[in-house]
Amino acid sequence: MVITVMTGAGISTESGIPDYRGPGGLWRRDPDHEKLVTIGYYLADPDIRRRSWRFRRDNPVRAAEPNAAHRALVELERAGRLDRLITQNIDGLHQKAGSDPERVLELHGNMSGVVCVDCGARSTLDEALDRIDAGEQDPACLACGGILKTTTVMFGENLSEDVVAEAARAAERAEVFVAIGTSLQVLPAASLAALAARSGARLVIVNAEPTPYDRIADEVIRDRIGEAVPRLVARLTA
Ligand code: NAD
Ligand code: ZN
């Protein structure tokens, strides 16, 4: 049985990282938050960049630990059942839990790196945050003075075509496609679930709130992810 799993922000809320659209989500608390992760605002407005860097520095992501659901997906892989682990998350918690980085497809990049939008020079988030801690508010590229951003894919930016193509191939060959903790409201995640179902996969959705794809799913599990995913993995590896 070829199983591909796709995860969204909902798998990490029990690790203390708020999602965007869930009940305690960042957008319900601060509608302005969208600007901090939208490339147009970020490039045009130094104040958005200063807020964005402060948000990165104070972000719970940096201290977060994987939870039972991330760990269960490691077990699925070790049992030889996991083909690809597609994620919309930028928190790196799948890899931190022990998932093989080669199998993890990060649709939206990750937070560990920093890149200059002008010359492409790369450095680490830790280096940039050291500069914030030392008093800089909007650290510029040390090579060319350009604007720095994390290696996450912001709204308005293109996704890596290679990553999207590999995710699509995994969705097509999946016999079971499990979508966990995603509201399935942004592309390409939403279309990957549809592609998998169209290509014959059994579609399983694990999410507390309804999604637009529930009606084409073969199974919808509306429980807490930290409990539901270990249970599901036990069933899939039995
Ligand atoms: P989303 O915020 O749109 O949806 C998350 C869904 O998970 C919601 O429907 C919510 O009801 C559900 N959920 C949350 N906690 C749950 C729990 N414990 N049990 C069951 N269900 C739970 O998330 P998305 O679809 O991933 O889209 C958000 C976008 O924001 C993505 O592009 C992602 O890159 C980014 N993001 C990432 C992180 C992260 O890396 N952890 C956090 C916030 C946002
Ligand atoms: Zn530069």
Short mmCIF file of C-alpha atoms and ligand atoms in Angstrom, two decimals:
data_model
loop_
_atom_site.label_atom_id
_atom_site.label_comp_id
_atom_site.label_asym_id
_atom_site.label_seq_id
_atom_site.Cartn_x
_atom_site.Cartn_y
_atom_site.Cartn_z
CA MET A 1 0.00 0.00 0.00
CA VAL A 2 1.54 3.31 -1.10
CA ILE A 3 0.71 5.98 1.45
CA THR A 4 1.38 9.68 1.05
CA VAL A 5 0.65 12.11 3.85
CA MET A 6 0.16 15.85 3.56
CA THR A 7 0.24 18.02 6.67
CA GLY A 8 -0.77 21.60 7.44
CA ALA A 9 -0.47 23.95 10.36
CA GLY A 10 -3.00 21.92 12.39
CA ILE A 11 -0.47 19.16 13.08
CA SER A 12 1.73 21.62 14.95
CA THR A 13 -0.83 23.48 17.11
CA GLU A 14 -0.38 20.86 19.85
CA SER A 15 3.33 21.76 19.76
CA GLY A 16 2.35 25.32 20.64
CA ILE A 17 2.51 26.84 17.14
CA PRO A 18 -0.71 28.65 16.24
CA ASP A 19 -2.24 27.92 12.83
CA TYR A 20 -3.68 30.60 10.53
CA ARG A 21 -7.32 29.75 10.08
CA GLY A 22 -8.16 27.50 13.05
CA PRO A 23 -10.07 28.72 16.16
CA GLY A 24 -6.94 30.12 17.88
CA GLY A 25 -5.34 31.03 14.54
CA LEU A 26 -3.14 34.04 13.92
CA TRP A 27 -5.58 35.55 11.42
CA ARG A 28 -8.49 35.50 13.80
CA ARG A 29 -6.34 37.22 16.43
CA ASP A 30 -4.66 39.75 14.12
CA PRO A 31 -6.05 40.24 10.60
CA ASP A 32 -2.96 42.35 9.88
CA HIS A 33 -0.74 39.31 10.33
CA GLU A 34 -1.23 38.42 6.66
CA LYS A 35 0.88 41.45 5.71
CA LEU A 36 3.89 40.07 7.59
CA VAL A 37 3.91 37.03 5.35
CA THR A 38 3.02 38.70 2.02
CA ILE A 39 6.00 39.52 -0.18
CA GLY A 40 4.59 42.77 -1.64
CA TYR A 41 4.04 44.40 1.76
CA TYR A 42 7.30 42.96 3.06
CA LEU A 43 9.41 44.47 0.27
CA ALA A 44 7.59 47.82 0.21
CA ASP A 45 7.33 48.62 3.88
CA PRO A 46 10.28 48.70 6.32
CA ASP A 47 7.85 48.73 9.22
CA ILE A 48 6.35 45.41 8.08
CA ARG A 49 9.89 43.99 7.90
CA ARG A 50 10.70 45.19 11.41
CA ARG A 51 7.50 43.59 12.72
CA SER A 52 8.19 40.45 10.75
CA TRP A 53 11.70 40.07 12.23
CA ARG A 54 10.35 40.67 15.74
CA PHE A 55 7.71 38.04 15.07
CA ARG A 56 10.39 35.60 13.92
CA ARG A 57 12.45 36.29 17.02
CA ASP A 58 9.54 35.82 19.43
CA ASN A 59 8.04 32.97 17.43
CA PRO A 60 7.15 29.81 19.38
CA VAL A 61 8.42 27.81 16.38
CA ARG A 62 12.01 28.16 17.54
CA ALA A 63 11.46 26.34 20.82
CA ALA A 64 8.73 23.97 19.64
CA GLU A 65 9.03 20.20 19.96
CA PRO A 66 7.33 17.58 17.79
CA ASN A 67 4.17 16.00 19.22
CA ALA A 68 2.59 12.53 19.14
CA ALA A 69 1.27 13.06 15.60
CA HIS A 70 4.70 13.95 14.16
CA ARG A 71 6.14 10.94 15.97
CA ALA A 72 3.44 8.61 14.66
CA LEU A 73 4.34 9.61 11.08
CA VAL A 74 7.95 8.61 11.82
CA GLU A 75 6.63 5.20 12.84
CA LEU A 76 4.63 4.96 9.61
CA GLU A 77 7.84 5.62 7.69
CA ARG A 78 9.89 3.13 9.73
CA ALA A 79 7.23 0.51 9.06
CA GLY A 80 8.01 1.02 5.37
CA ARG A 81 4.56 2.41 4.58
CA LEU A 82 5.24 6.08 3.86
CA ASP A 83 6.07 7.22 0.34
CA ARG A 84 6.21 11.01 0.70
CA LEU A 85 5.43 13.45 3.50
CA ILE A 86 4.20 16.65 1.88
CA THR A 87 3.94 19.58 4.26
CA GLN A 88 2.75 23.16 4.13
CA ASN A 89 4.54 23.80 7.40
CA ILE A 90 7.73 25.76 7.71
CA ASP A 91 8.46 24.65 11.27
CA GLY A 92 10.77 21.70 10.50
CA LEU A 93 9.04 19.54 13.14
CA HIS A 94 8.75 16.46 10.91
CA GLN A 95 12.51 16.36 10.47
CA LYS A 96 13.04 17.17 14.15
CA ALA A 97 10.81 14.18 15.05
CA GLY A 98 12.99 11.92 12.89
CA SER A 99 11.28 11.82 9.49
CA ASP A 100 13.76 11.23 6.66
CA PRO A 101 14.45 14.69 5.18
CA GLU A 102 14.59 13.08 1.73
CA ARG A 103 10.93 12.13 1.96
CA VAL A 104 9.71 15.46 3.33
CA LEU A 105 8.51 17.87 0.64
CA GLU A 106 8.27 21.37 2.08
CA LEU A 107 5.80 23.19 -0.20
CA HIS A 108 6.34 26.50 1.59
CA GLY A 109 10.03 26.25 2.38
CA ASN A 110 11.36 26.48 5.91
CA MET A 111 12.44 28.95 8.51
CA SER A 112 15.99 27.82 9.03
CA GLY A 113 17.55 29.90 6.28
CA VAL A 114 17.70 33.54 5.18
CA VAL A 115 18.18 34.78 1.62
CA CYS A 116 18.89 38.18 0.08
CA VAL A 117 16.15 39.12 -2.40
CA ASP A 118 18.66 41.15 -4.44
CA CYS A 119 21.81 39.04 -4.76
CA GLY A 120 20.62 35.65 -3.50
CA ALA A 121 23.27 35.39 -0.76
CA ARG A 122 22.26 32.88 1.88
CA SER A 123 22.79 32.75 5.62
CA THR A 124 21.05 31.22 8.60
CA LEU A 125 18.09 32.52 10.56
CA ASP A 126 20.21 32.34 13.71
CA GLU A 127 22.72 34.78 12.22
CA ALA A 128 19.95 37.23 11.33
CA LEU A 129 18.35 36.91 14.75
CA ASP A 130 21.70 37.52 16.44
CA ARG A 131 21.74 40.85 14.61
CA ILE A 132 18.19 41.59 15.80
CA ASP A 133 19.23 40.76 19.36
CA ALA A 134 22.20 43.09 18.93
CA GLY A 135 19.80 45.95 18.13
CA GLU A 136 19.28 45.94 14.34
CA GLN A 137 15.62 46.10 13.34
CA ASP A 138 15.73 45.36 9.63
CA PRO A 139 19.06 43.65 8.97
CA ALA A 140 20.36 44.21 5.42
CA CYS A 141 22.39 41.79 3.29
CA LEU A 142 26.03 41.95 4.35
CA ALA A 143 27.16 41.35 0.76
CA CYS A 144 25.07 43.93 -1.12
CA GLY A 145 22.85 45.84 1.32
CA GLY A 146 19.70 44.24 -0.11
CA ILE A 147 16.58 43.14 1.76
CA LEU A 148 16.80 39.84 3.62
CA LYS A 149 13.94 37.38 4.10
CA THR A 150 13.60 33.89 5.46
CA THR A 151 13.59 30.93 3.06
CA THR A 152 9.85 30.51 3.57
CA VAL A 153 7.56 30.96 0.59
CA MET A 154 5.54 34.09 1.32
CA PHE A 155 2.11 34.83 -0.11
CA GLY A 156 2.71 36.26 -3.58
CA GLU A 157 5.88 34.24 -4.15
CA ASN A 158 6.25 31.25 -6.43
CA LEU A 159 6.60 27.78 -5.03
CA SER A 160 9.51 25.61 -6.08
CA GLU A 161 8.37 23.89 -9.28
CA ASP A 162 10.48 20.84 -8.47
CA VAL A 163 8.87 20.37 -5.08
CA VAL A 164 5.35 20.84 -6.46
CA ALA A 165 6.02 18.40 -9.33
CA GLU A 166 7.35 15.76 -6.95
CA ALA A 167 4.35 16.24 -4.65
CA ALA A 168 2.01 15.84 -7.63
CA ARG A 169 3.73 12.61 -8.67
CA ALA A 170 3.38 11.30 -5.12
CA ALA A 171 -0.32 12.25 -5.06
CA GLU A 172 -0.85 10.44 -8.37
CA ARG A 173 0.76 7.18 -7.33
CA ALA A 174 -0.73 7.15 -3.80
CA GLU A 175 -3.14 4.39 -2.89
CA VAL A 176 -3.95 6.20 0.34
CA PHE A 177 -3.61 9.97 0.67
CA VAL A 178 -3.98 11.36 4.18
CA ALA A 179 -4.45 15.13 4.68
CA ILE A 180 -3.81 16.17 8.28
CA GLY A 181 -4.46 19.55 9.89
CA THR A 182 -5.00 21.57 6.77
CA SER A 183 -8.04 23.66 5.95
CA LEU A 184 -7.37 22.78 2.28
CA GLN A 185 -7.98 26.37 1.29
CA VAL A 186 -4.66 27.22 -0.34
CA LEU A 187 -3.11 25.88 -3.50
CA PRO A 188 -1.44 23.62 -4.26
CA ALA A 189 -2.36 21.64 -1.14
CA ALA A 190 -6.04 21.66 -2.00
CA SER A 191 -5.43 20.51 -5.57
CA LEU A 192 -3.06 17.75 -4.41
CA ALA A 193 -5.85 16.19 -2.35
CA ALA A 194 -8.16 16.37 -5.36
CA LEU A 195 -5.49 14.96 -7.68
CA ALA A 196 -4.88 12.00 -5.37
CA ALA A 197 -8.59 11.22 -5.15
CA ARG A 198 -9.01 11.55 -8.92
CA SER A 199 -6.05 9.22 -9.46
CA GLY A 200 -7.70 6.54 -7.38
CA ALA A 201 -6.32 7.09 -3.90
CA ARG A 202 -8.41 6.55 -0.81
CA LEU A 203 -8.62 10.09 0.60
CA VAL A 204 -8.53 10.40 4.39
CA ILE A 205 -8.93 13.83 6.00
CA VAL A 206 -8.00 14.43 9.64
CA ASN A 207 -9.09 17.92 10.70
CA ALA A 208 -11.15 19.37 13.55
CA GLU A 209 -13.09 21.71 11.25
CA PRO A 210 -14.83 20.87 7.97
CA THR A 211 -12.87 21.32 4.72
CA PRO A 212 -14.13 21.87 1.17
CA TYR A 213 -12.91 18.36 0.28
CA ASP A 214 -14.77 16.44 2.99
CA ARG A 215 -17.47 15.45 0.53
CA ILE A 216 -15.05 13.71 -1.84
CA ALA A 217 -13.13 12.07 1.03
CA ASP A 218 -13.49 8.36 1.77
CA GLU A 219 -13.01 9.02 5.47
CA VAL A 220 -13.16 12.19 7.58
CA ILE A 221 -11.78 12.12 11.11
CA ARG A 222 -12.77 15.20 13.10
CA ASP A 223 -10.76 14.50 16.26
CA ARG A 224 -7.79 16.06 17.95
CA ILE A 225 -4.77 15.35 15.75
CA GLY A 226 -2.48 14.30 18.61
CA GLU A 227 -4.85 11.43 19.35
CA ALA A 228 -6.29 10.70 15.93
CA VAL A 229 -3.03 10.34 13.99
CA PRO A 230 -1.36 7.73 16.25
CA ARG A 231 -4.63 5.77 16.10
CA LEU A 232 -4.76 6.03 12.31
CA VAL A 233 -1.10 5.02 11.95
CA ALA A 234 -1.71 1.98 14.15
CA ARG A 235 -4.53 1.00 11.80
CA LEU A 236 -2.46 1.62 8.63
CA THR A 237 0.48 -0.43 9.89
CA ALA A 238 -1.58 -3.30 11.33
P1 NAD B 1 -4.80 26.42 8.36
O1 NAD B 1 -4.45 27.31 9.49
O2 NAD B 1 -5.47 26.99 7.19
O3 NAD B 1 -5.72 25.21 8.87
C1 NAD B 1 -5.37 24.43 9.95
C2 NAD B 1 -6.54 23.49 10.22
O4 NAD B 1 -6.14 22.59 11.26
C3 NAD B 1 -7.79 24.21 10.71
O5 NAD B 1 -8.87 23.83 9.89
C4 NAD B 1 -7.98 23.71 12.15
O6 NAD B 1 -9.32 23.46 12.47
C5 NAD B 1 -7.22 22.42 12.16
N1 NAD B 1 -6.60 22.10 13.46
C6 NAD B 1 -5.76 22.90 14.16
N2 NAD B 1 -5.32 22.26 15.27
C7 NAD B 1 -5.92 21.04 15.28
C8 NAD B 1 -5.86 19.92 16.15
N3 NAD B 1 -5.06 19.92 17.24
N4 NAD B 1 -6.61 18.83 15.85
C9 NAD B 1 -7.40 18.80 14.74
N5 NAD B 1 -7.48 19.83 13.87
C10 NAD B 1 -6.74 20.94 14.12
O7 NAD B 1 -3.46 25.66 7.97
P2 NAD B 1 -2.89 25.29 6.56
O8 NAD B 1 -3.94 24.66 5.72
O9 NAD B 1 -1.63 24.59 6.82
O10 NAD B 1 -2.53 26.68 5.88
C11 NAD B 1 -1.83 27.62 6.60
C12 NAD B 1 -0.68 28.21 5.86
O11 NAD B 1 0.12 28.83 6.83
C13 NAD B 1 0.20 27.23 5.20
O12 NAD B 1 0.54 27.84 4.02
C14 NAD B 1 1.44 27.10 6.10
O13 NAD B 1 2.60 27.20 5.30
C15 NAD B 1 1.42 28.32 6.97
N6 NAD B 1 1.59 28.09 8.43
C16 NAD B 1 2.51 27.19 8.88
C17 NAD B 1 2.66 26.97 10.25
C18 NAD B 1 3.68 25.96 10.70
O14 NAD B 1 4.70 25.80 10.04
N7 NAD B 1 3.46 25.26 11.81
C19 NAD B 1 1.87 27.65 11.17
C20 NAD B 1 0.94 28.58 10.68
C21 NAD B 1 0.81 28.78 9.30
ZN ZN B 2 22.55 40.68 -1.17
#
